[in-house]
Short mmCIF file of C-alpha atoms in Angstrom, two decimals:
data_model
loop_
_atom_site.label_atom_id
_atom_site.label_comp_id
_atom_site.label_asym_id
_atom_site.label_seq_id
_atom_site.Cartn_x
_atom_site.Cartn_y
_atom_site.Cartn_z
CA MET A 19 47.36 151.26 89.89
CA GLN A 20 45.26 149.88 92.73
CA SER A 21 47.28 148.27 95.51
CA PRO A 22 46.52 144.63 96.37
CA PRO A 23 44.42 143.96 99.47
CA PRO A 24 46.43 143.42 102.66
CA LYS A 25 47.34 139.88 103.65
CA LYS A 26 44.79 138.13 105.86
CA PRO A 27 45.93 138.14 109.50
CA TYR A 28 46.32 134.83 111.29
CA TYR A 29 43.13 134.61 113.37
CA ILE A 30 43.00 132.28 116.37
CA THR A 31 40.35 131.95 119.06
CA THR A 32 39.80 130.31 122.40
CA PRO A 33 36.39 129.06 123.43
CA ILE A 34 34.43 131.74 125.22
CA PHE A 35 34.12 130.72 128.84
CA TYR A 36 30.94 130.25 130.84
CA VAL A 37 30.62 132.79 133.65
CA ASN A 38 28.56 130.56 135.96
CA ALA A 39 31.68 129.97 138.09
CA ALA A 40 35.26 131.15 138.56
CA PRO A 41 38.06 130.20 136.13
CA HIS A 42 39.94 126.92 136.58
CA ILE A 43 43.18 125.48 135.20
CA GLY A 44 41.45 124.07 132.11
CA HIS A 45 40.53 127.59 131.04
CA LEU A 46 44.14 128.66 131.52
CA TYR A 47 45.29 125.75 129.33
CA SER A 48 43.03 126.83 126.45
CA LEU A 49 44.28 130.40 126.78
CA VAL A 50 47.95 129.38 126.88
CA LEU A 51 47.66 127.08 123.84
CA ALA A 52 46.04 129.80 121.75
CA ASP A 53 48.49 132.45 122.96
CA ILE A 54 51.52 130.30 122.09
CA LEU A 55 50.18 129.67 118.59
CA LYS A 56 49.52 133.38 118.11
CA ARG A 57 52.92 134.43 119.42
CA PHE A 58 54.66 131.96 117.14
CA GLN A 59 53.01 133.65 114.16
CA VAL A 60 54.21 137.03 115.42
CA LEU A 61 57.70 135.55 115.90
CA GLN A 62 57.61 134.64 112.22
CA GLY A 63 56.76 138.23 111.32
CA ASN A 64 53.06 137.66 110.62
CA LYS A 65 50.17 139.75 111.83
CA ALA A 66 48.05 137.66 114.19
CA ILE A 67 44.80 138.22 116.06
CA LEU A 68 43.72 136.38 119.21
CA CYS A 69 40.13 136.49 120.39
CA THR A 70 38.90 135.23 123.76
CA GLY A 71 36.02 136.15 126.02
CA THR A 72 33.02 135.00 128.00
CA ASP A 73 29.75 133.23 127.22
CA GLU A 74 27.18 134.97 129.39
CA HIS A 75 23.76 133.77 128.22
CA GLY A 76 21.77 130.60 128.79
CA MET A 77 19.77 128.71 131.36
CA LYS A 78 22.86 127.49 133.21
CA ILE A 79 23.91 131.06 133.98
CA GLN A 80 20.36 132.17 134.68
CA ARG A 81 19.97 129.39 137.29
CA ALA A 82 23.43 129.95 138.79
CA ALA A 83 22.64 133.60 139.44
CA SER A 84 19.27 132.70 140.94
CA LYS A 85 20.89 130.13 143.21
CA ALA A 86 23.50 132.68 144.31
CA GLY A 87 20.79 135.25 145.02
CA ILE A 88 22.29 137.92 142.77
CA HIS A 89 21.19 139.59 139.55
CA VAL A 90 22.39 137.67 136.55
CA ARG A 91 24.07 140.75 135.05
CA THR A 92 26.01 141.30 138.28
CA MET A 93 27.28 137.74 138.22
CA CYS A 94 28.27 138.08 134.56
CA ASP A 95 30.16 141.31 135.21
CA GLU A 96 32.05 139.88 138.18
CA ASN A 97 33.04 136.61 136.53
CA ALA A 98 33.86 138.20 133.17
CA GLN A 99 36.32 140.41 135.03
CA ALA A 100 37.83 137.30 136.63
CA PHE A 101 38.56 135.85 133.18
CA LYS A 102 40.03 139.17 132.04
CA ASN A 103 42.25 139.15 135.13
CA LEU A 104 43.35 135.59 134.40
CA ALA A 105 44.31 136.45 130.82
CA LYS A 106 46.30 139.46 132.01
CA MET A 107 48.06 137.54 134.77
CA ALA A 108 49.01 134.71 132.39
CA GLY A 109 50.50 137.10 129.84
CA ILE A 110 47.87 136.36 127.20
CA ASP A 111 48.27 138.72 124.25
CA GLN A 112 44.62 138.90 123.22
CA ASP A 113 43.42 141.46 120.71
CA HIS A 114 39.74 141.04 121.53
CA PHE A 115 37.91 140.10 124.71
CA ILE A 116 34.31 139.55 123.71
CA ARG A 117 31.32 139.26 125.99
CA THR A 118 28.15 137.81 124.50
CA THR A 119 26.25 140.57 126.30
CA ASP A 120 28.06 143.19 124.18
CA PRO A 121 25.79 145.22 121.86
CA ASP A 122 27.86 144.48 118.72
CA HIS A 123 27.56 140.76 119.38
CA ARG A 124 23.80 140.95 119.89
CA PHE A 125 23.51 142.72 116.53
CA ALA A 126 25.67 140.10 114.79
CA VAL A 127 23.65 137.20 116.24
CA GLN A 128 20.31 138.71 115.29
CA HIS A 129 21.57 139.53 111.80
CA LEU A 130 22.76 135.96 111.29
CA TRP A 131 19.40 134.67 112.54
CA LEU A 132 17.55 136.84 110.01
CA MET A 133 19.80 135.59 107.21
CA LEU A 134 19.12 131.96 108.19
CA GLU A 135 15.41 132.71 108.28
CA HIS A 136 15.51 134.54 104.95
CA ARG A 137 17.17 131.55 103.28
CA GLY A 138 14.60 129.13 104.62
CA HIS A 139 16.82 127.29 107.09
CA LEU A 140 14.55 127.92 110.11
CA TYR A 141 11.03 126.73 110.93
CA SER A 142 8.82 126.62 114.02
CA SER A 143 7.46 123.39 115.49
CA LYS A 144 6.90 121.51 118.73
CA HIS A 145 10.04 120.00 120.22
CA GLU A 146 10.29 117.22 122.78
CA GLY A 147 13.46 115.77 124.19
CA TRP A 148 15.93 115.45 127.02
CA TYR A 149 17.71 118.73 127.81
CA SER A 150 20.85 119.19 129.90
CA VAL A 151 21.09 122.61 131.48
CA SER A 152 24.73 121.95 132.36
CA ASP A 153 25.63 121.11 128.74
CA GLU A 154 23.06 123.53 127.26
CA ALA A 155 22.12 120.78 124.80
CA PHE A 156 19.25 118.51 123.79
CA TYR A 157 19.93 114.77 123.64
CA PRO A 158 17.97 112.10 121.77
CA ARG A 159 16.49 109.15 123.68
CA SER A 160 19.40 106.97 122.54
CA ALA A 161 21.90 109.30 124.24
CA VAL A 162 20.48 109.27 127.78
CA GLN A 163 20.42 106.66 130.51
CA LEU A 164 19.37 106.17 134.12
CA ALA A 165 22.08 107.25 136.54
CA LEU A 166 22.57 107.06 140.30
CA ASP A 167 24.01 109.70 142.61
CA PRO A 168 26.22 107.61 144.96
CA SER A 169 26.16 110.22 147.73
CA SER A 170 22.37 110.50 147.99
CA GLY A 171 21.07 107.40 146.25
CA ARG A 172 18.92 109.60 143.98
CA LYS A 173 18.19 108.23 140.53
CA PHE A 174 18.07 110.58 137.54
CA MET A 175 18.35 110.60 133.77
CA ALA A 176 21.73 111.65 132.44
CA SER A 177 23.59 112.13 129.18
CA THR A 178 25.65 109.06 128.30
CA GLU A 179 28.22 111.39 126.72
CA THR A 180 28.84 113.78 129.62
CA GLY A 181 27.09 112.22 132.62
CA LYS A 182 25.20 115.46 133.24
CA GLU A 183 21.59 115.36 134.40
CA VAL A 184 18.88 115.87 131.77
CA GLU A 185 15.24 116.87 132.09
CA TRP A 186 12.34 116.18 129.76
CA ILE A 187 11.27 119.24 127.80
CA SER A 188 8.23 119.72 125.58
CA GLU A 189 7.88 123.13 123.96
CA THR A 190 7.35 124.99 120.71
CA ASN A 191 10.46 126.65 119.31
CA TYR A 192 12.44 127.31 116.16
CA HIS A 193 14.50 124.62 114.44
CA PHE A 194 17.48 124.73 112.11
CA ARG A 195 17.38 122.27 109.21
CA MET A 196 20.55 120.49 110.34
CA SER A 197 19.57 117.21 108.65
CA ALA A 198 19.90 118.87 105.25
CA PHE A 199 23.65 119.37 105.74
CA LYS A 200 24.74 115.77 106.30
CA ASP A 201 26.14 115.23 102.80
CA ARG A 202 27.76 118.67 102.58
CA LEU A 203 29.46 118.17 105.93
CA LEU A 204 30.78 114.73 104.99
CA LYS A 205 32.09 116.06 101.69
CA PHE A 206 33.83 118.92 103.51
CA TYR A 207 35.43 116.54 106.02
CA ALA A 208 36.67 114.30 103.19
CA GLU A 209 38.22 117.28 101.40
CA ASN A 210 39.71 118.67 104.64
CA PRO A 211 40.98 115.65 106.62
CA THR A 212 42.89 117.83 109.13
CA PHE A 213 39.93 120.11 109.83
CA VAL A 214 39.68 118.65 113.34
CA LEU A 215 42.80 117.75 115.30
CA PRO A 216 43.79 115.30 116.71
CA SER A 217 42.73 112.87 113.97
CA THR A 218 40.87 110.60 116.42
CA ARG A 219 38.34 113.36 117.02
CA MET A 220 38.00 113.98 113.29
CA LYS A 221 36.98 110.33 112.97
CA ASN A 222 34.49 110.67 115.83
CA VAL A 223 32.91 113.70 114.16
CA ILE A 224 32.57 111.87 110.87
CA ASP A 225 31.02 108.86 112.64
CA GLN A 226 28.46 111.12 114.34
CA VAL A 227 27.43 112.78 111.10
CA GLU A 228 27.31 109.51 109.16
CA SER A 229 24.94 108.06 111.78
CA GLY A 230 22.46 110.80 110.89
CA LEU A 231 21.61 114.35 111.92
CA GLU A 232 18.40 115.61 113.45
CA ASP A 233 17.12 119.14 112.97
CA LEU A 234 18.38 121.33 115.79
CA SER A 235 16.26 123.32 118.22
CA VAL A 236 17.70 126.84 118.10
CA SER A 237 15.45 128.80 120.45
CA ARG A 238 13.77 128.49 123.85
CA PRO A 239 10.49 129.98 125.06
CA VAL A 240 11.16 133.20 126.92
CA GLU A 241 9.23 131.94 129.95
CA ARG A 242 11.90 129.23 130.32
CA LEU A 243 14.91 131.29 129.23
CA SER A 244 14.81 135.06 129.51
CA TRP A 245 18.56 135.69 129.85
CA GLY A 246 19.67 135.71 126.24
CA ILE A 247 19.26 137.40 122.87
CA PRO A 248 15.64 137.63 121.71
CA VAL A 249 14.63 136.12 118.38
CA PRO A 250 14.12 139.05 115.97
CA ASP A 251 10.44 139.86 115.49
CA ASP A 252 9.41 137.19 118.02
CA GLU A 253 10.11 138.21 121.58
CA SER A 254 8.36 135.10 122.88
CA GLN A 255 11.55 133.17 121.98
CA THR A 256 15.19 133.44 123.04
CA ILE A 257 18.00 132.36 120.70
CA TYR A 258 19.69 129.08 121.66
CA VAL A 259 22.82 129.78 123.66
CA TRP A 260 25.14 127.77 121.38
CA LEU A 261 24.02 129.56 118.22
CA ASP A 262 24.53 132.81 120.13
CA ALA A 263 27.95 131.77 121.45
CA LEU A 264 29.42 130.43 118.22
CA VAL A 265 28.75 133.68 116.39
CA ASN A 266 31.29 135.41 118.67
CA TYR A 267 34.06 134.30 116.32
CA LEU A 268 32.40 136.22 113.50
CA THR A 269 31.50 139.25 115.62
CA LYS A 270 35.13 140.18 116.20
CA ALA A 271 35.89 139.61 112.53
CA ASN A 272 33.56 142.58 111.85
CA TYR A 273 30.54 140.50 110.84
CA PRO A 274 28.26 141.61 109.26
CA PHE A 275 30.14 144.76 108.31
CA GLN A 276 32.98 143.35 106.21
CA ILE A 277 33.85 145.44 103.15
CA PRO A 278 33.13 143.50 99.92
CA GLY A 279 36.37 142.17 98.49
CA ARG A 280 38.17 142.83 101.77
CA GLU A 281 36.28 140.44 104.06
CA SER A 282 39.44 138.81 105.36
CA GLU A 283 41.08 141.98 106.72
CA ALA A 284 39.80 141.30 110.24
CA GLY A 285 40.93 137.67 110.07
CA TRP A 286 37.99 135.59 108.87
CA PRO A 287 38.02 132.73 108.14
CA ALA A 288 39.63 131.81 111.43
CA ASN A 289 42.87 129.88 111.06
CA CYS A 290 42.26 127.96 114.26
CA HIS A 291 39.62 127.54 116.94
CA VAL A 292 41.13 126.12 120.16
CA ILE A 293 38.50 124.20 122.15
CA GLY A 294 38.13 121.50 124.78
CA LYS A 295 37.05 118.03 123.71
CA ASP A 296 33.69 118.38 125.48
CA ILE A 297 32.43 120.96 122.97
CA VAL A 298 33.52 119.24 119.75
CA ARG A 299 29.98 118.55 118.50
CA PHE A 300 29.00 122.21 118.69
CA HIS A 301 32.13 123.49 116.94
CA CYS A 302 32.77 120.73 114.43
CA ILE A 303 29.20 119.87 113.35
CA TYR A 304 26.79 122.66 114.30
CA TRP A 305 29.10 125.58 113.53
CA PRO A 306 30.15 124.43 110.03
CA ALA A 307 26.50 123.76 109.18
CA PHE A 308 25.42 127.26 110.27
CA LEU A 309 28.19 128.77 108.15
CA MET A 310 27.44 126.57 105.14
CA ALA A 311 23.82 127.68 105.31
CA LEU A 312 24.95 131.28 104.68
CA ASN A 313 27.88 130.50 102.36
CA ILE A 314 30.31 131.95 104.89
CA PRO A 315 33.83 130.44 104.67
CA LEU A 316 34.51 127.82 107.33
CA PRO A 317 37.39 128.03 109.82
CA ARG A 318 40.57 126.39 108.56
CA GLN A 319 41.17 124.09 111.53
CA ILE A 320 39.83 123.25 114.98
CA LEU A 321 42.34 122.17 117.61
CA THR A 322 40.65 120.11 120.30
CA HIS A 323 42.45 119.41 123.54
CA ALA A 324 41.83 116.88 126.27
CA HIS A 325 41.10 117.63 129.92
CA TRP A 326 43.18 117.97 133.03
CA THR A 327 42.45 115.48 135.76
CA LEU A 328 42.94 115.89 139.49
CA GLY A 329 43.03 112.71 141.47
CA ARG A 330 42.22 110.86 138.22
CA GLU A 331 38.92 112.70 137.86
CA LYS A 332 38.08 115.39 135.32
CA MET A 333 38.26 118.87 136.75
CA SER A 334 34.76 120.26 136.98
CA LYS A 335 33.34 123.50 138.34
CA SER A 336 30.10 121.77 139.27
CA THR A 337 31.85 119.23 141.52
CA GLY A 338 34.43 121.64 142.91
CA ASN A 339 37.24 119.38 141.69
CA VAL A 340 39.27 122.26 140.27
CA VAL A 341 42.63 124.01 140.56
CA ASN A 342 42.61 127.76 141.09
CA PRO A 343 44.77 129.12 138.24
CA PHE A 344 45.49 132.39 140.06
CA PHE A 345 47.02 130.50 142.99
CA ALA A 346 49.06 128.32 140.62
CA LEU A 347 50.41 131.31 138.67
CA ASP A 348 51.27 133.14 141.87
CA ARG A 349 52.92 130.12 143.44
CA PHE A 350 55.03 128.85 140.55
CA GLY A 351 55.28 131.89 138.30
CA VAL A 352 53.72 132.67 134.94
CA ASP A 353 56.46 131.23 132.74
CA THR A 354 56.76 128.03 134.76
CA MET A 355 53.03 127.40 134.50
CA ARG A 356 52.94 128.19 130.78
CA TYR A 357 55.86 125.79 130.23
CA PHE A 358 54.27 123.04 132.31
CA LEU A 359 50.85 123.33 130.69
CA ALA A 360 52.28 123.38 127.17
CA LEU A 361 54.64 120.46 127.77
CA ARG A 362 52.47 118.15 129.87
CA GLY A 363 48.98 119.09 128.66
CA GLY A 364 47.16 116.53 126.56
CA LEU A 365 45.68 117.05 123.12
CA LYS A 366 44.61 113.45 122.51
CA ASP A 367 44.61 112.08 126.06
CA ASP A 368 43.79 113.62 129.42
CA ALA A 369 46.72 114.90 131.47
CA SER A 370 47.21 114.63 135.21
CA TYR A 371 47.73 117.77 137.27
CA ASP A 372 49.75 117.70 140.47
CA ASN A 373 51.99 120.27 142.15
CA GLU A 374 54.72 117.62 142.36
CA PHE A 375 54.70 117.35 138.58
CA ILE A 376 55.22 121.11 138.23
CA ILE A 377 58.08 121.04 140.73
CA ASP A 378 59.69 118.13 138.87
CA VAL A 379 59.47 119.95 135.52
CA TYR A 380 60.93 123.10 137.10
CA LYS A 381 63.87 121.32 138.67
CA THR A 382 64.57 118.99 135.74
CA ASP A 383 63.97 121.11 132.64
CA LEU A 384 63.99 124.75 133.63
CA GLN A 385 66.52 124.82 136.43
CA GLY A 386 68.51 121.69 135.55
CA VAL A 387 68.78 122.19 131.79
CA LEU A 388 68.13 125.80 130.70
CA GLY A 389 69.21 127.50 133.91
CA ASN A 390 72.25 125.32 134.39
CA LEU A 391 73.38 125.77 130.78
CA ALA A 392 72.97 129.55 130.93
CA SER A 393 74.93 129.84 134.18
CA ARG A 394 77.71 127.55 132.96
CA LEU A 395 78.20 129.59 129.80
CA VAL A 396 77.66 133.15 130.98
CA ARG A 397 79.44 132.77 134.32
CA GLY A 398 82.14 130.38 133.14
CA LYS A 399 85.68 131.01 134.37
CA GLY A 400 88.44 131.02 131.81
CA TRP A 401 86.52 131.73 128.64
CA ASN A 402 84.96 134.71 126.95
CA VAL A 403 81.58 134.27 125.25
CA ARG A 404 82.03 137.36 123.09
CA ARG A 405 85.41 136.11 121.86
CA ALA A 406 83.90 132.70 121.04
CA VAL A 407 81.08 134.30 119.05
CA GLN A 408 83.50 136.52 117.13
CA SER A 409 85.62 133.50 116.28
CA HIS A 410 82.52 131.53 115.11
CA LEU A 411 84.61 128.40 114.70
CA MET A 412 82.74 125.31 113.53
CA GLY A 413 84.81 122.70 115.30
CA LYS A 414 86.26 119.47 113.90
CA SER A 415 85.12 116.83 116.38
CA GLU A 416 82.35 114.44 115.38
CA ALA A 417 80.27 115.36 118.44
CA ILE A 418 80.35 119.07 117.61
CA ARG A 419 79.70 118.42 113.90
CA LEU A 420 76.59 116.36 114.69
CA HIS A 421 75.41 118.99 117.16
CA TRP A 422 75.61 121.69 114.48
CA ILE A 423 73.49 119.54 112.17
CA MET A 424 70.87 119.14 114.92
CA LEU A 425 70.94 122.87 115.55
CA GLU A 426 70.50 123.74 111.88
CA ASN A 427 67.40 121.52 111.70
CA LEU A 428 65.83 122.68 114.97
CA PRO A 429 63.95 125.79 113.75
CA SER A 430 62.26 123.94 110.89
CA GLU A 431 61.38 121.05 113.20
CA VAL A 432 59.77 123.45 115.67
CA ALA A 433 57.93 125.23 112.85
CA ARG A 434 56.55 121.90 111.56
CA LYS A 435 55.23 121.01 115.01
CA MET A 436 53.62 124.43 115.41
CA GLU A 437 52.07 124.27 111.94
CA SER A 438 50.63 120.91 112.97
CA LEU A 439 49.10 122.71 115.99
CA ASP A 440 51.14 120.76 118.52
CA PRO A 441 52.93 123.27 120.76
CA GLY A 442 53.81 120.54 123.26
CA LYS A 443 55.86 118.63 120.68
CA ALA A 444 57.51 121.87 119.55
CA LEU A 445 58.49 122.67 123.13
CA GLU A 446 59.77 119.13 123.58
CA ALA A 447 62.07 119.61 120.57
CA ILE A 448 63.48 122.84 122.03
CA ILE A 449 64.18 121.43 125.50
CA THR A 450 65.68 118.28 123.93
CA ALA A 451 68.11 120.49 122.02
CA ALA A 452 69.03 122.32 125.22
CA ARG A 453 69.47 119.01 127.02
CA SER A 454 71.76 117.78 124.23
CA THR A 455 73.80 120.98 124.55
CA ASN A 456 74.23 120.39 128.27
CA LYS A 457 75.47 116.87 127.56
CA LEU A 458 77.83 118.14 124.84
CA MET A 459 79.31 120.66 127.24
CA GLN A 460 79.77 117.95 129.85
CA VAL A 461 81.48 115.65 127.34
CA CYS A 462 83.74 118.39 125.96
CA SER A 463 84.50 119.75 129.46
CA PRO A 464 85.84 123.17 128.44
CA TRP A 465 86.90 123.85 132.03
CA ASN A 466 89.64 121.25 131.58
CA LEU A 467 91.21 123.37 128.85
CA VAL A 468 91.73 126.27 131.24
CA ASN A 469 94.46 126.37 133.84
CA THR A 470 96.19 128.98 135.94
CA ASP A 471 99.36 128.85 133.82
CA GLY A 472 97.63 130.19 130.73
CA ILE A 473 96.28 128.50 127.63
CA THR A 474 98.00 127.47 124.44
CA PRO A 475 96.75 128.78 121.07
CA ALA A 476 95.56 125.31 120.09
CA ARG A 477 93.62 124.91 123.30
CA GLN A 478 92.16 128.41 122.87
CA LEU A 479 90.82 127.47 119.45
CA LEU A 480 89.24 124.29 120.84
CA LEU A 481 87.82 126.22 123.79
CA ASP A 482 86.24 128.81 121.49
CA GLU A 483 84.77 126.03 119.31
CA ILE A 484 83.07 124.42 122.30
CA ILE A 485 81.77 127.64 123.83
CA TYR A 486 80.52 128.92 120.48
CA VAL A 487 78.45 125.85 119.60
CA CYS A 488 76.97 125.76 123.11
CA VAL A 489 76.15 129.46 123.36
CA GLU A 490 74.75 129.45 119.81
CA SER A 491 72.48 126.55 120.84
CA LEU A 492 71.28 128.55 123.81
CA ARG A 493 70.64 131.63 121.66
CA ILE A 494 68.51 129.69 119.19
CA CYS A 495 66.61 127.93 121.98
CA GLY A 496 66.01 131.30 123.64
CA ILE A 497 64.52 132.75 120.44
CA LEU A 498 62.26 129.72 119.90
CA LEU A 499 61.11 129.74 123.54
CA GLN A 500 59.68 133.26 123.33
CA PRO A 501 56.08 132.22 122.50
CA PHE A 502 56.13 129.89 125.49
CA MET A 503 57.90 131.95 128.17
CA GLN A 504 58.10 135.66 127.42
CA SER A 505 59.84 136.82 130.59
CA LYS A 506 62.40 134.04 131.00
CA SER A 507 63.31 133.93 127.32
CA LYS A 508 63.87 137.70 127.40
CA HIS A 509 66.09 137.34 130.46
CA LEU A 510 68.02 134.55 128.74
CA LEU A 511 68.56 136.54 125.55
CA ASP A 512 69.53 139.59 127.62
CA LEU A 513 72.14 137.48 129.44
CA LEU A 514 73.55 136.46 126.07
CA GLY A 515 73.49 140.04 124.81
CA VAL A 516 71.23 139.32 121.82
CA ALA A 517 69.97 142.61 120.36
CA PRO A 518 66.18 143.13 120.63
CA ASP A 519 65.85 143.35 116.84
CA GLU A 520 67.69 140.04 116.38
CA ARG A 521 65.12 137.88 118.17
CA MET A 522 62.74 136.92 115.35
CA PHE A 523 62.28 133.41 113.96
CA ARG A 524 64.47 134.29 110.97
CA ASN A 525 67.29 134.98 113.45
CA ALA A 526 67.09 131.42 114.81
CA THR A 527 69.37 130.30 111.99
CA ALA A 528 72.69 128.88 113.13
CA ARG A 529 75.62 131.31 112.84
CA SER A 530 73.39 134.14 111.58
CA ASP A 531 74.22 136.56 114.44
CA LEU A 532 77.82 137.41 115.27
CA ASN A 533 77.07 140.51 117.32
CA TYR A 534 76.03 139.05 120.67
CA GLY A 535 78.06 137.78 123.60
CA THR A 536 78.16 140.78 125.93
CA PRO A 537 75.45 140.56 128.65
CA MET A 538 72.90 143.36 128.74
CA VAL A 539 71.99 142.62 132.36
CA ASP A 540 73.90 141.83 135.53
CA ILE A 541 74.83 138.13 135.49
CA GLY A 542 74.73 138.09 139.30
CA ARG A 543 76.49 135.79 141.73
CA GLY A 544 75.39 132.61 143.44
CA THR A 545 71.62 132.27 143.17
CA ASP A 546 71.21 136.00 142.59
CA GLY A 547 70.44 136.79 138.96
CA VAL A 548 70.19 133.16 137.83
CA LEU A 549 67.58 132.32 135.21
CA PHE A 550 65.72 129.82 137.39
CA PRO A 551 66.50 130.26 141.09
CA PRO A 552 65.85 127.47 143.62
CA LEU A 553 62.23 127.02 144.62
CA ARG A 554 61.19 128.26 148.04
CA SER A 555 61.41 125.66 150.78
CA ASP A 556 57.66 125.80 151.43
CA PHE A 557 56.94 124.30 148.00
#
């Protein structure tokens, strides 16, 4: 009897990052979001694949290298390594790091091009329009306007959508019959209303498509753009950088070499593309149309996030208004930055970045709630955590009863938020539970039940009830925090003595583990060994 095909892995991707400049905090945010979503799948016992990488072709990169006076390949190699270093430093658990200069990607792109051509979706004609090198996109006349550079007084034409300068281009190139896919796209959106998240961007995508689609220029003359993948059988043309870039998601899903009947083994269709809001059109309109043209399954969902602002302005490599993510990770620590980005980052609306905000989150949530609760419980005088766990008493007070109910519902609440692709809300639920536990401990004041003259049996039972519900809350929070903060959650669970094989999502059920309570690491004294030590004075 033939065995059934293996279950499709959960496949999640980040955008591939332009190598025309060094990484900034926005890139780190995309990486962290995708990594958290992947790790949550692994926490649930599912196989998951994360793909990230670098976009290394296009006129923007070609010009940046020329301006820097270095060979374009040298610049790509150096900046690709910087993104690899960032992923490693941030604890990103990627399975693939793709570079669009990789040979397997070039083959996949050219194969897809030939398939589009074979099916009659491509044609050659003269193209005129406004082109933004910065956006690597053509804009119709209705989408450009006259702009003024306030620093120099220079007037120029710019995209009304992005504000980037555009230049008039007239050239002969290949076009994709995008206009033919209007009705199919609208039907797909109607049948898949959560295809793009948040919902406001889904509406924007629908509005754009309903207003009409023009055929898309998908190549550039080689005399204008030489740094890219050549059009097969026509070396006078270079494939459009966005068609090239989008195929990366297929490349690492073994396209075009999937085994018939087992196409999903490498993850396709993707469960989620994580992207910034500035590249929605390419991913949510162009990409589905390309895939529809070849009858390739579409990705399940696209999570679009907002931008980080600094001084109320969007962070931008071109203006230098950026935060160096390496400095931030080194200064505040990997887990602190991951926590801050996940909690305060915006999906719908832009979020403001400031070192003071990070310090506030550290002191309030991490040190004041999680760290304080862990120290109170593990270092408490007069009670024994292991004894409390062994007793596993439910407690009779209304406050404790209600807290147990909250705790029993917490894992499913977190899972719902994660399934809705909202890690920030999931993290908020976890820290709210920890905050409630801190308050419960303050209200119950177990230290008042302990005195130097010994403790009565009745008081011992009440003490064990309080400690058990609090330490069980911390255990469950520690398990659920693992996708967000690998190092600190491990330290927390080690302090509680939770066995390594009892740290899966299924173990986050209240009262499901009665074997913990003896620390696996030194609990320390004073600020030594605490979960979140005081910040250095120079912060």
